[in-house]
Short mmCIF file of C-alpha atoms and ligand atoms in Angstrom, two decimals:
data_model
loop_
_atom_site.label_atom_id
_atom_site.label_comp_id
_atom_site.label_asym_id
_atom_site.label_seq_id
_atom_site.Cartn_x
_atom_site.Cartn_y
_atom_site.Cartn_z
CA MET A 16 114.24 94.86 80.48
CA PHE A 17 111.83 97.53 81.76
CA LYS A 18 113.77 99.84 84.08
CA ASN A 19 112.96 102.12 86.99
CA LEU A 20 112.74 105.88 86.48
CA ILE A 21 114.88 107.76 88.98
CA GLY A 22 115.78 111.45 88.64
CA GLY A 23 114.74 111.47 84.97
CA GLU A 24 116.97 108.46 84.05
CA TRP A 25 115.96 104.86 83.31
CA VAL A 26 117.93 102.77 85.82
CA ASP A 27 118.55 99.02 85.94
CA GLY A 28 117.96 97.21 89.23
CA PRO A 29 120.05 94.70 91.16
CA ARG A 30 117.26 92.17 90.53
CA SER A 31 114.39 91.71 88.13
CA THR A 32 111.04 89.95 88.08
CA ARG A 33 108.91 88.38 85.36
CA ASN A 34 105.43 89.76 84.76
CA ILE A 35 103.15 86.72 84.19
CA ASN A 36 99.74 86.59 82.48
CA PRO A 37 97.21 84.99 84.89
CA SER A 38 95.03 83.91 81.93
CA ASP A 39 97.93 81.83 80.55
CA THR A 40 100.79 81.38 82.96
CA ARG A 41 103.12 80.31 80.11
CA ASP A 42 102.93 83.87 78.77
CA VAL A 43 105.67 86.16 80.14
CA ILE A 44 104.79 89.80 79.49
CA GLY A 45 108.26 91.11 80.26
CA GLU A 46 111.18 91.33 82.64
CA TYR A 47 110.92 94.28 85.06
CA ALA A 48 113.75 95.76 87.17
CA GLN A 49 113.36 95.55 90.94
CA ALA A 50 114.82 98.45 92.89
CA ASP A 51 116.55 97.95 96.23
CA ALA A 52 116.48 100.21 99.27
CA ALA A 53 119.44 102.32 98.05
CA GLN A 54 117.70 103.02 94.74
CA ALA A 55 114.49 103.88 96.55
CA ARG A 56 116.47 106.43 98.60
CA ASP A 57 117.98 107.82 95.35
CA ALA A 58 114.43 108.29 94.03
CA VAL A 59 113.41 110.13 97.20
CA ALA A 60 116.48 112.38 96.94
CA ALA A 61 115.72 113.15 93.29
CA ALA A 62 112.10 113.95 94.15
CA ALA A 63 113.10 116.23 97.04
CA GLN A 64 115.50 118.14 94.76
CA ALA A 65 113.03 118.44 91.85
CA GLN A 66 110.04 119.42 93.99
CA ARG A 67 111.49 122.85 94.81
CA ALA A 68 111.17 124.06 91.20
CA TRP A 69 108.01 122.06 90.39
CA GLY A 70 106.31 123.58 93.44
CA GLN A 71 107.01 127.01 91.88
CA SER A 72 105.92 126.02 88.35
CA THR A 73 103.03 127.87 86.76
CA PRO A 74 99.52 126.37 86.58
CA GLN A 75 99.96 126.42 82.78
CA GLN A 76 103.10 124.22 82.98
CA ARG A 77 101.30 121.71 85.17
CA PHE A 78 98.18 121.79 82.99
CA ASP A 79 100.25 121.12 79.85
CA VAL A 80 101.99 118.04 81.28
CA LEU A 81 98.83 116.49 82.78
CA ASP A 82 96.74 117.24 79.71
CA ALA A 83 99.37 115.71 77.39
CA ALA A 84 99.59 112.59 79.57
CA GLY A 85 95.79 112.25 79.63
CA ALA A 86 95.59 112.69 75.86
CA GLU A 87 98.21 109.99 75.21
CA ILE A 88 96.56 107.53 77.61
CA LEU A 89 93.20 108.05 75.89
CA ALA A 90 94.70 107.73 72.41
CA ARG A 91 96.42 104.44 73.38
CA ARG A 92 93.42 102.98 75.23
CA ALA A 93 93.28 99.76 73.14
CA GLU A 94 96.99 98.94 73.53
CA LEU A 95 97.19 99.90 77.23
CA GLY A 96 93.92 98.07 77.92
CA ASP A 97 95.36 94.94 76.33
CA LEU A 98 98.48 95.18 78.51
CA LEU A 99 96.36 95.68 81.61
CA ALA A 100 94.05 92.73 80.85
CA ARG A 101 97.12 90.61 80.14
CA GLU A 102 98.92 91.39 83.41
CA GLU A 103 95.97 91.67 85.84
CA GLY A 104 93.28 89.44 84.33
CA LYS A 105 90.25 91.73 84.14
CA THR A 106 88.37 91.41 80.87
CA LEU A 107 89.36 93.54 77.88
CA PRO A 108 86.30 95.86 78.06
CA GLU A 109 86.90 96.34 81.80
CA ALA A 110 90.59 96.99 81.19
CA VAL A 111 89.96 99.52 78.41
CA GLY A 112 87.40 101.18 80.70
CA GLU A 113 90.05 101.46 83.40
CA VAL A 114 92.53 103.03 80.97
CA VAL A 115 89.89 105.56 79.87
CA ARG A 116 89.25 106.33 83.55
CA ALA A 117 92.99 106.99 84.01
CA GLY A 118 93.12 109.29 80.97
CA ASN A 119 90.08 111.22 82.14
CA ILE A 120 91.57 111.59 85.62
CA PHE A 121 94.69 113.24 84.16
CA LYS A 122 92.47 115.57 82.11
CA PHE A 123 90.37 116.41 85.19
CA PHE A 124 93.41 117.28 87.32
CA ALA A 125 94.95 119.27 84.45
CA GLY A 126 91.91 121.51 84.88
CA GLU A 127 92.29 121.53 88.66
CA ALA A 128 95.87 122.86 88.26
CA LEU A 129 94.35 125.95 86.63
CA ARG A 130 91.53 126.38 89.15
CA GLY A 131 93.68 127.74 91.98
CA ASP A 132 91.94 127.98 95.29
CA GLY A 133 92.41 130.70 97.93
CA GLU A 134 90.48 133.11 100.12
CA LEU A 135 90.84 136.71 101.20
CA VAL A 136 89.12 136.91 104.58
CA PRO A 137 88.38 140.09 106.57
CA SER A 138 90.27 139.98 109.88
CA VAL A 139 88.54 140.49 113.21
CA ARG A 140 91.25 143.14 113.86
CA PRO A 141 91.14 146.57 112.17
CA GLY A 142 93.67 147.13 109.37
CA VAL A 143 94.67 143.46 109.11
CA GLY A 144 94.22 141.34 105.99
CA VAL A 145 94.04 137.54 106.06
CA GLU A 146 94.91 135.26 103.12
CA VAL A 147 94.22 131.55 103.16
CA THR A 148 96.21 129.66 100.49
CA ARG A 149 97.18 126.10 99.65
CA GLU A 150 100.77 124.95 99.11
CA PRO A 151 102.15 121.60 97.93
CA VAL A 152 102.86 119.04 100.66
CA GLY A 153 106.29 118.28 99.13
CA VAL A 154 107.40 114.74 98.24
CA VAL A 155 104.61 112.15 98.20
CA GLY A 156 105.14 108.41 98.27
CA LEU A 157 102.42 106.48 96.45
CA ILE A 158 102.00 102.77 97.27
CA THR A 159 99.47 101.04 95.02
CA PRO A 160 97.79 97.59 94.76
CA TRP A 161 97.43 95.17 91.86
CA ASN A 162 93.66 95.33 91.26
CA PHE A 163 93.60 98.67 89.39
CA PRO A 164 97.10 98.80 87.85
CA ILE A 165 96.58 102.11 86.00
CA ALA A 166 93.53 103.86 87.56
CA ILE A 167 94.79 103.86 91.15
CA PRO A 168 98.29 105.15 90.27
CA ALA A 169 96.57 107.75 88.03
CA TRP A 170 94.22 109.00 90.72
CA LYS A 171 97.12 109.49 93.12
CA ILE A 172 99.75 110.81 90.64
CA ALA A 173 97.52 113.32 88.82
CA PRO A 174 96.42 115.35 91.88
CA ALA A 175 99.90 115.09 93.41
CA LEU A 176 101.48 116.68 90.32
CA ALA A 177 98.62 119.13 89.71
CA PHE A 178 99.17 120.68 93.15
CA GLY A 179 102.97 120.96 92.79
CA ASN A 180 104.25 117.85 94.56
CA ALA A 181 107.00 115.48 93.45
CA VAL A 182 106.15 111.78 93.37
CA VAL A 183 107.80 108.44 94.10
CA LEU A 184 105.50 105.62 92.92
CA LYS A 185 105.89 102.05 94.19
CA PRO A 186 103.41 99.90 92.27
CA ALA A 187 102.34 96.38 93.27
CA GLU A 188 104.82 93.65 92.36
CA LEU A 189 102.22 91.71 90.32
CA VAL A 190 101.43 94.48 87.82
CA PRO A 191 104.54 96.51 86.92
CA GLY A 192 103.59 96.83 83.23
CA SER A 193 100.85 99.47 83.48
CA ALA A 194 102.88 101.52 85.99
CA TRP A 195 105.90 101.43 83.69
CA ALA A 196 103.76 102.57 80.73
CA LEU A 197 102.44 105.45 82.84
CA ALA A 198 105.99 106.46 83.84
CA ASP A 199 107.05 106.42 80.19
CA ILE A 200 104.08 108.61 79.23
CA LEU A 201 104.75 111.12 82.02
CA GLN A 202 108.46 111.27 81.19
CA ARG A 203 107.66 112.14 77.56
CA ALA A 204 104.85 114.55 78.51
CA GLY A 205 107.47 117.12 79.55
CA LEU A 206 107.88 116.60 83.31
CA PRO A 207 111.24 117.85 84.57
CA GLY A 208 113.53 114.97 85.70
CA GLY A 209 112.92 113.83 89.27
CA VAL A 210 109.39 115.21 89.60
CA PHE A 211 108.00 111.73 88.94
CA ASN A 212 109.97 108.61 89.92
CA LEU A 213 109.05 104.95 89.48
CA VAL A 214 110.57 102.37 91.84
CA MET A 215 109.28 98.86 91.20
CA GLY A 216 110.17 96.42 93.97
CA ARG A 217 109.10 94.73 97.17
CA GLY A 218 106.83 96.41 99.68
CA SER A 219 109.01 95.32 102.58
CA GLU A 220 112.11 96.89 100.99
CA VAL A 221 111.21 99.71 98.58
CA GLY A 222 107.87 100.54 100.25
CA GLN A 223 109.53 100.56 103.66
CA VAL A 224 112.03 103.25 102.52
CA LEU A 225 109.11 105.52 101.59
CA LEU A 226 107.62 105.00 105.05
CA ASP A 227 110.89 105.66 106.91
CA ASP A 228 112.61 108.41 104.88
CA ALA A 229 112.06 111.81 106.50
CA ARG A 230 112.21 113.50 103.06
CA VAL A 231 108.88 111.84 102.14
CA ASP A 232 106.27 114.26 103.44
CA ALA A 233 103.13 112.21 102.76
CA ILE A 234 102.08 108.65 101.87
CA SER A 235 98.97 107.68 99.92
CA PHE A 236 98.22 103.95 100.07
CA THR A 237 95.62 101.55 98.67
CA GLY A 238 95.72 97.87 99.61
CA SER A 239 95.10 95.51 102.48
CA VAL A 240 94.16 96.41 106.06
CA PRO A 241 97.29 94.89 107.71
CA THR A 242 99.64 96.81 105.40
CA GLY A 243 97.56 99.96 105.88
CA GLN A 244 97.89 99.62 109.65
CA ARG A 245 101.66 99.21 109.32
CA ILE A 246 101.80 102.33 107.16
CA ALA A 247 99.73 104.31 109.67
CA ALA A 248 102.04 103.35 112.54
CA ALA A 249 105.17 104.28 110.55
CA CYS A 250 103.73 107.64 109.46
CA VAL A 251 102.50 108.59 112.93
CA ALA A 252 105.92 107.74 114.37
CA ARG A 253 107.55 110.47 112.26
CA MET A 254 104.47 112.72 111.85
CA ALA A 255 104.15 112.24 108.07
CA LYS A 256 100.77 112.92 106.49
CA PHE A 257 98.99 109.78 105.28
CA GLN A 258 95.86 108.55 103.55
CA LEU A 259 94.70 104.92 103.41
CA GLU A 260 92.13 103.15 101.19
CA MET A 261 91.68 99.57 102.29
CA GLY A 262 89.13 96.82 102.25
CA GLY A 263 85.38 96.50 102.15
CA LYS A 264 82.65 94.00 102.98
CA ASN A 265 80.12 95.96 101.03
CA PRO A 266 76.43 95.14 101.47
CA MET A 267 73.70 95.29 98.84
CA VAL A 268 70.19 95.28 100.25
CA VAL A 269 67.44 93.83 98.02
CA LEU A 270 63.92 94.71 99.18
CA ASP A 271 60.66 92.91 98.34
CA ASP A 272 59.63 95.77 96.05
CA ALA A 273 62.86 95.71 93.99
CA ASP A 274 62.81 95.20 90.24
CA LEU A 275 64.23 91.65 90.16
CA GLU A 276 66.13 92.20 86.90
CA VAL A 277 67.75 95.41 88.21
CA ALA A 278 68.69 93.73 91.50
CA VAL A 279 70.23 90.65 89.85
CA SER A 280 72.20 92.71 87.30
CA ALA A 281 73.55 95.01 90.02
CA ALA A 282 74.48 92.08 92.28
CA VAL A 283 76.19 90.07 89.51
CA ASN A 284 78.09 93.12 88.32
CA SER A 285 79.29 94.25 91.72
CA GLY A 286 79.92 90.78 93.12
CA PHE A 287 81.61 89.04 90.23
CA PHE A 288 82.82 91.44 87.54
CA SER A 289 86.55 92.16 87.63
CA THR A 290 86.62 88.67 89.22
CA GLY A 291 85.29 90.21 92.46
CA GLN A 292 88.67 91.88 92.98
CA ARG A 293 87.39 95.39 93.68
CA CYS A 294 87.33 97.08 97.06
CA THR A 295 83.83 98.29 96.06
CA ALA A 296 82.52 94.78 95.26
CA SER A 297 79.30 93.67 97.00
CA SER A 298 80.11 90.49 98.86
CA ARG A 299 76.99 90.49 101.10
CA LEU A 300 73.53 90.44 99.52
CA ILE A 301 70.94 91.16 102.19
CA VAL A 302 67.56 90.09 100.85
CA THR A 303 64.12 90.46 102.44
CA GLU A 304 61.78 87.46 102.87
CA GLY A 305 59.26 88.19 100.10
CA ILE A 306 61.81 88.21 97.25
CA HIS A 307 64.53 85.99 98.77
CA ASP A 308 63.89 82.68 96.98
CA ARG A 309 63.10 84.27 93.59
CA PHE A 310 66.27 86.37 93.88
CA VAL A 311 68.55 83.42 94.74
CA GLU A 312 67.10 81.36 91.86
CA ALA A 313 67.51 84.25 89.42
CA MET A 314 71.10 84.77 90.56
CA ALA A 315 71.91 81.11 89.99
CA ARG A 316 70.32 81.23 86.51
CA ARG A 317 72.31 84.35 85.58
CA MET A 318 75.55 82.91 86.99
CA ALA A 319 75.17 79.82 84.80
CA THR A 320 75.45 82.10 81.74
CA LEU A 321 78.74 83.73 82.83
CA LYS A 322 81.70 82.74 80.68
CA VAL A 323 84.90 82.27 82.70
CA ASP A 324 87.81 82.39 80.30
CA ASP A 325 90.90 84.23 79.04
CA ALA A 326 90.57 87.90 79.99
CA ARG A 327 91.44 89.06 76.44
CA LYS A 328 89.05 86.74 74.60
CA PRO A 329 85.91 88.41 73.19
CA GLY A 330 82.83 87.27 75.10
CA THR A 331 84.59 86.51 78.39
CA ASP A 332 82.58 87.76 81.37
CA ILE A 333 84.94 86.75 84.17
CA GLY A 334 88.71 86.62 83.77
CA PRO A 335 91.12 84.71 86.02
CA VAL A 336 92.01 85.45 89.62
CA VAL A 337 95.21 87.51 89.73
CA ASP A 338 97.60 84.80 90.98
CA GLU A 339 97.77 81.45 92.72
CA ARG A 340 98.05 83.00 96.21
CA GLN A 341 94.81 84.94 95.73
CA LEU A 342 93.12 81.85 94.23
CA ALA A 343 94.19 79.80 97.27
CA GLN A 344 92.69 82.50 99.55
CA ASP A 345 89.38 82.43 97.62
CA LEU A 346 89.22 78.61 97.80
CA GLU A 347 90.00 78.64 101.52
CA TYR A 348 87.04 80.96 102.12
CA ILE A 349 84.76 78.78 99.96
CA ALA A 350 85.73 75.73 102.05
CA LEU A 351 85.31 77.78 105.21
CA GLY A 352 81.80 78.89 104.17
CA GLN A 353 80.80 75.25 103.65
CA SER A 354 82.27 74.22 106.99
CA GLU A 355 80.42 77.11 108.68
CA GLY A 356 77.13 75.65 107.35
CA ALA A 357 76.43 77.99 104.42
CA ARG A 358 74.76 76.45 101.35
CA LEU A 359 76.84 76.72 98.14
CA VAL A 360 74.16 77.51 95.55
CA ALA A 361 76.39 77.89 92.52
CA GLY A 362 80.03 77.89 91.40
CA GLY A 363 83.12 77.76 93.57
CA GLU A 364 85.17 75.32 91.46
CA ALA A 365 88.72 76.18 90.45
CA LEU A 366 89.49 75.54 86.77
CA GLU A 367 93.12 74.83 85.99
CA ARG A 368 92.73 75.50 82.27
CA ASN A 369 90.61 77.82 80.14
CA ALA A 370 88.46 76.84 77.14
CA ASP A 371 91.56 76.71 74.90
CA GLY A 372 93.48 74.55 77.35
CA ALA A 373 95.81 77.31 78.55
CA PRO A 374 96.86 77.06 82.21
CA GLY A 375 95.54 79.89 84.43
CA HIS A 376 94.04 80.77 87.81
CA TYR A 377 90.34 80.39 87.01
CA LEU A 378 87.47 80.19 89.49
CA ARG A 379 83.77 79.86 88.80
CA PRO A 380 81.96 82.66 90.73
CA ALA A 381 80.51 81.30 93.95
CA LEU A 382 77.19 82.13 95.62
CA PHE A 383 76.36 81.10 99.18
CA ALA A 384 72.83 81.18 100.66
CA ASP A 385 71.56 80.48 104.20
CA THR A 386 74.44 82.44 105.69
CA THR A 387 74.50 84.33 108.99
CA ALA A 388 76.11 87.61 109.94
CA SER A 389 78.60 86.01 112.29
CA MET A 390 80.13 83.68 109.68
CA ARG A 391 83.69 84.61 108.75
CA ILE A 392 82.68 84.69 105.06
CA ASN A 393 80.40 87.61 106.03
CA ARG A 394 82.93 89.43 108.19
CA GLU A 395 86.28 89.21 106.35
CA GLU A 396 87.21 90.60 102.95
CA ILE A 397 87.73 87.65 100.56
CA PHE A 398 88.63 89.74 97.50
CA GLY A 399 87.41 87.25 94.93
CA PRO A 400 84.20 86.20 93.14
CA VAL A 401 82.59 84.85 96.31
CA VAL A 402 79.25 86.33 97.47
CA SER A 403 76.87 85.48 100.35
CA VAL A 404 73.13 85.95 100.65
CA LEU A 405 71.73 86.88 104.08
CA ARG A 406 67.99 86.68 104.71
CA ALA A 407 66.31 89.67 106.43
CA LYS A 408 62.79 89.97 107.88
CA ASP A 409 62.23 93.54 106.68
CA TYR A 410 63.97 96.79 105.71
CA GLU A 411 64.92 97.64 109.31
CA GLU A 412 66.65 94.31 109.83
CA ALA A 413 68.32 94.58 106.41
CA LEU A 414 69.75 98.01 107.29
CA ALA A 415 71.05 96.72 110.63
CA LEU A 416 72.74 93.77 108.88
CA ALA A 417 74.20 96.09 106.23
CA ASN A 418 75.84 98.20 108.93
CA ASP A 419 77.00 95.17 110.96
CA THR A 420 80.56 95.15 109.63
CA PRO A 421 83.91 96.65 110.62
CA PHE A 422 84.11 98.15 107.12
CA GLY A 423 82.32 101.14 105.56
CA LEU A 424 83.36 101.72 101.96
CA ALA A 425 80.26 101.25 99.76
CA ALA A 426 76.66 100.13 100.29
CA GLY A 427 73.82 99.55 97.84
CA ILE A 428 70.08 99.08 97.85
CA ALA A 429 67.70 97.76 95.17
CA THR A 430 64.21 99.10 95.77
CA THR A 431 61.37 100.98 94.08
CA SER A 432 60.48 102.69 97.36
CA LEU A 433 61.58 106.33 97.50
CA LYS A 434 61.09 106.25 101.27
CA HIS A 435 63.48 103.32 101.79
CA ALA A 436 66.01 104.60 99.24
CA THR A 437 66.10 107.99 100.97
CA HIS A 438 66.37 106.45 104.43
CA PHE A 439 69.17 104.11 103.28
CA LYS A 440 71.17 106.97 101.73
CA ARG A 441 71.08 108.72 105.11
CA HIS A 442 71.64 105.74 107.40
CA ALA A 443 74.00 103.36 105.57
CA GLN A 444 77.36 103.61 107.37
CA ALA A 445 79.44 103.86 104.21
CA GLY A 446 81.36 106.51 102.30
CA MET A 447 79.54 105.73 99.03
CA VAL A 448 75.88 104.68 98.64
CA MET A 449 74.23 103.40 95.45
CA VAL A 450 70.51 103.03 94.72
CA ASN A 451 69.51 100.52 92.02
CA LEU A 452 73.13 100.44 90.86
CA PRO A 453 76.10 98.14 91.48
CA THR A 454 78.23 99.19 94.47
CA ALA A 455 81.24 99.09 92.12
CA GLY A 456 81.46 101.50 89.21
CA VAL A 457 82.17 104.99 90.46
CA ASP A 458 82.59 108.33 88.69
CA TYR A 459 86.10 109.77 88.41
CA HIS A 460 85.33 113.39 89.32
CA VAL A 461 83.72 113.04 92.77
CA PRO A 462 85.08 111.92 96.16
CA PHE A 463 85.98 108.26 96.64
CA GLY A 464 86.46 106.70 100.07
CA GLY A 465 84.86 105.16 103.10
CA ARG A 466 84.51 105.03 106.87
CA LYS A 467 85.43 102.72 109.75
CA ALA A 468 88.19 100.21 108.86
CA SER A 469 87.92 100.94 105.11
CA SER A 470 89.61 104.33 104.86
CA TYR A 471 91.65 106.82 106.79
CA GLY A 472 92.38 110.46 106.03
CA PRO A 473 91.00 112.86 103.42
CA ARG A 474 89.02 111.55 100.45
CA GLU A 475 90.65 110.73 97.11
CA GLN A 476 89.39 111.99 93.73
CA GLY A 477 87.53 115.06 92.59
CA ARG A 478 88.08 118.47 94.13
CA HIS A 479 88.41 116.88 97.59
CA ALA A 480 91.82 115.47 96.57
CA ALA A 481 93.32 118.92 97.28
CA GLN A 482 92.92 118.29 101.01
CA PHE A 483 95.53 115.56 100.96
CA TYR A 484 97.92 116.89 98.33
CA THR A 485 98.12 120.45 99.69
CA THR A 486 98.69 122.08 103.03
CA VAL A 487 96.83 125.21 104.09
CA LYS A 488 98.63 128.46 104.97
CA THR A 489 96.97 131.40 106.71
CA ALA A 490 98.88 134.69 106.29
CA TYR A 491 98.12 137.93 108.21
CA THR A 492 99.20 141.38 106.98
CA GLN A 493 98.98 144.66 108.89
CA ALA A 494 98.26 147.32 106.28
N1 NAI B 504 91.11 97.17 99.04
C1 NAI B 504 91.86 97.03 97.98
O1 NAI B 504 91.78 97.80 97.02
C2 NAI B 504 92.84 95.91 97.94
C3 NAI B 504 92.83 94.92 98.90
N2 NAI B 504 93.72 93.90 98.82
C4 NAI B 504 93.65 92.85 99.85
O2 NAI B 504 94.95 92.58 100.34
C5 NAI B 504 95.27 91.20 100.21
C6 NAI B 504 96.74 91.05 99.94
O3 NAI B 504 97.10 91.65 98.70
P1 NAI B 504 98.51 92.37 98.59
O4 NAI B 504 98.77 92.77 97.20
O5 NAI B 504 99.56 91.52 99.25
O6 NAI B 504 98.22 93.69 99.45
P2 NAI B 504 99.20 94.61 100.24
O7 NAI B 504 98.42 95.55 101.06
O8 NAI B 504 100.25 93.82 100.95
O9 NAI B 504 99.96 95.40 99.08
C7 NAI B 504 99.55 96.65 98.57
C8 NAI B 504 100.80 97.48 98.29
O10 NAI B 504 101.51 97.70 99.51
C9 NAI B 504 102.87 97.32 99.35
N3 NAI B 504 103.43 96.88 100.62
C10 NAI B 504 103.33 95.66 101.19
N4 NAI B 504 104.00 95.64 102.37
C11 NAI B 504 104.52 96.87 102.56
C12 NAI B 504 105.32 97.47 103.57
N5 NAI B 504 105.73 96.80 104.65
N6 NAI B 504 105.67 98.76 103.43
C13 NAI B 504 105.27 99.47 102.36
N7 NAI B 504 104.54 98.95 101.34
C14 NAI B 504 104.16 97.67 101.44
C15 NAI B 504 102.81 96.24 98.29
O11 NAI B 504 104.08 96.02 97.71
C16 NAI B 504 101.78 96.81 97.34
O12 NAI B 504 102.39 97.77 96.51
C17 NAI B 504 94.36 90.73 99.08
O13 NAI B 504 94.13 89.36 99.17
C18 NAI B 504 93.13 91.54 99.31
O14 NAI B 504 92.34 90.92 100.29
C19 NAI B 504 94.65 93.86 97.83
C20 NAI B 504 94.69 94.80 96.85
C21 NAI B 504 93.78 95.91 96.83
O1 LIG B 505 90.44 102.02 93.81
C1 LIG B 505 90.22 102.13 92.62
C2 LIG B 505 88.94 101.85 92.08
C3 LIG B 505 88.08 101.21 92.89
C4 LIG B 505 86.83 100.93 92.41
C5 LIG B 505 86.49 101.28 91.16
S1 LIG B 505 84.95 100.88 90.63
O2 LIG B 505 84.09 100.79 91.78
O3 LIG B 505 85.03 99.63 89.91
O4 LIG B 505 84.52 101.97 89.71
C6 LIG B 505 87.34 101.89 90.32
C7 LIG B 505 88.60 102.19 90.80
#
């Protein structure tokens, strides 16, 4: 039994849940404790108690813990990547890449703990000095989704600890294994008991405690829009700080002058890799007249070469969908697209078994053409390997279509025109813009986040993370 970590102790739960491999649903990865509301409150109490000393710890102490955690994650990349691929279903190379990202994030924020930030500012009044400093927020509740089981917890935990906060992490129910491994690593990296707490359990029970408990000073959340909205309402009601990363309906524009090979590779990568289960995935390909038919044909040819199979098998391009509920959602949208009049060019069939006959949640990546902007498949986040092509007359119409969405996380363009690339970087209504690159596949040391319904609050990642995990103090002294 894998237990919760509360106040530095491994604690059993009143219930437990089985962690199932979506590539082979007969494979049970382990039994994981499920905390209840009382245990979640114990974790908050432990964090509140431990934060006082951790908030006063030296930058060297915080560097040492984060650096040790990062080093262990990187050293165990193969084993942790295997666990991640087994519980979430992304392919082994993708999973190892995610583990490396997590290790690098800990290393980056170890450095940030040392690079203290503050200003001495001349006052407008004679004889007065002004200091502007940053202090920890206090106890932060981290609520994370299933699609990046180690990278998303890492990019919230590492800055939280680096800036002197205590943490209560509630990972997604579907992927407790990577979160547990992270908790074990942090516990052994020398963190004082209670500074980091793991409470696995239901969002409506354990997550709700984090939203309601006045001792939790801030909430950082990644997941769906409806849950994000619930979190926002709860935090505003008691004036807690919060940050939300939610969905996307990310466009990739392909112009007549694009290098076809570059455009197809970027579209296949960002639409279908990680089984399309990335908030940065491109689900709308907006293609101008002159290249449209060649592009759709080339996409179909490339898609026919993609191997859909067990996530941990060498050579697999696309692993399974994470669970049967998500698969049902993907299939509903595929049926909806057909009923809305879109043309299914390739894929879209569910496969109940992989090449070795193991039962899993497999889906052949689906490409729709002849779609319009008002179709629900072009307005709602599907969160699976389902991509639409929209035809545009020219660059201006393509840009307007790209921005015609409630979301604003990432946007891409494939073009050899410097003029259009430059214009798109300025005018795409998205937090992240890519030129001749997939919309998914971001660096770990620069800001991550979006606009409109995609994100709320300060950016995650890079030096900008300090804005969420610290609070600014301005002190005046009369000499
Ligand atoms: N943009 C993104 O990165 C992600 C988007 N999604 C989207 O969300 C859909 C549903 O997936 P879910 O895993 O159910 O997402 P979700 O938003 O319900 O869950 C994300 C996290 O929030 C927690 N949570 C749920 N209800 C809560 C509550 N009342 N209070 C506090 N915490 C709560 C969950 O336990 C999980 O840890 C997916 O089909 C997909 O469309 C899902 C995962 C990531
Ligand atoms: O939210 C975590 C996250 C999201 C996207 C990516 S990437 O676009 O695939 O690099 C990585 C992590």
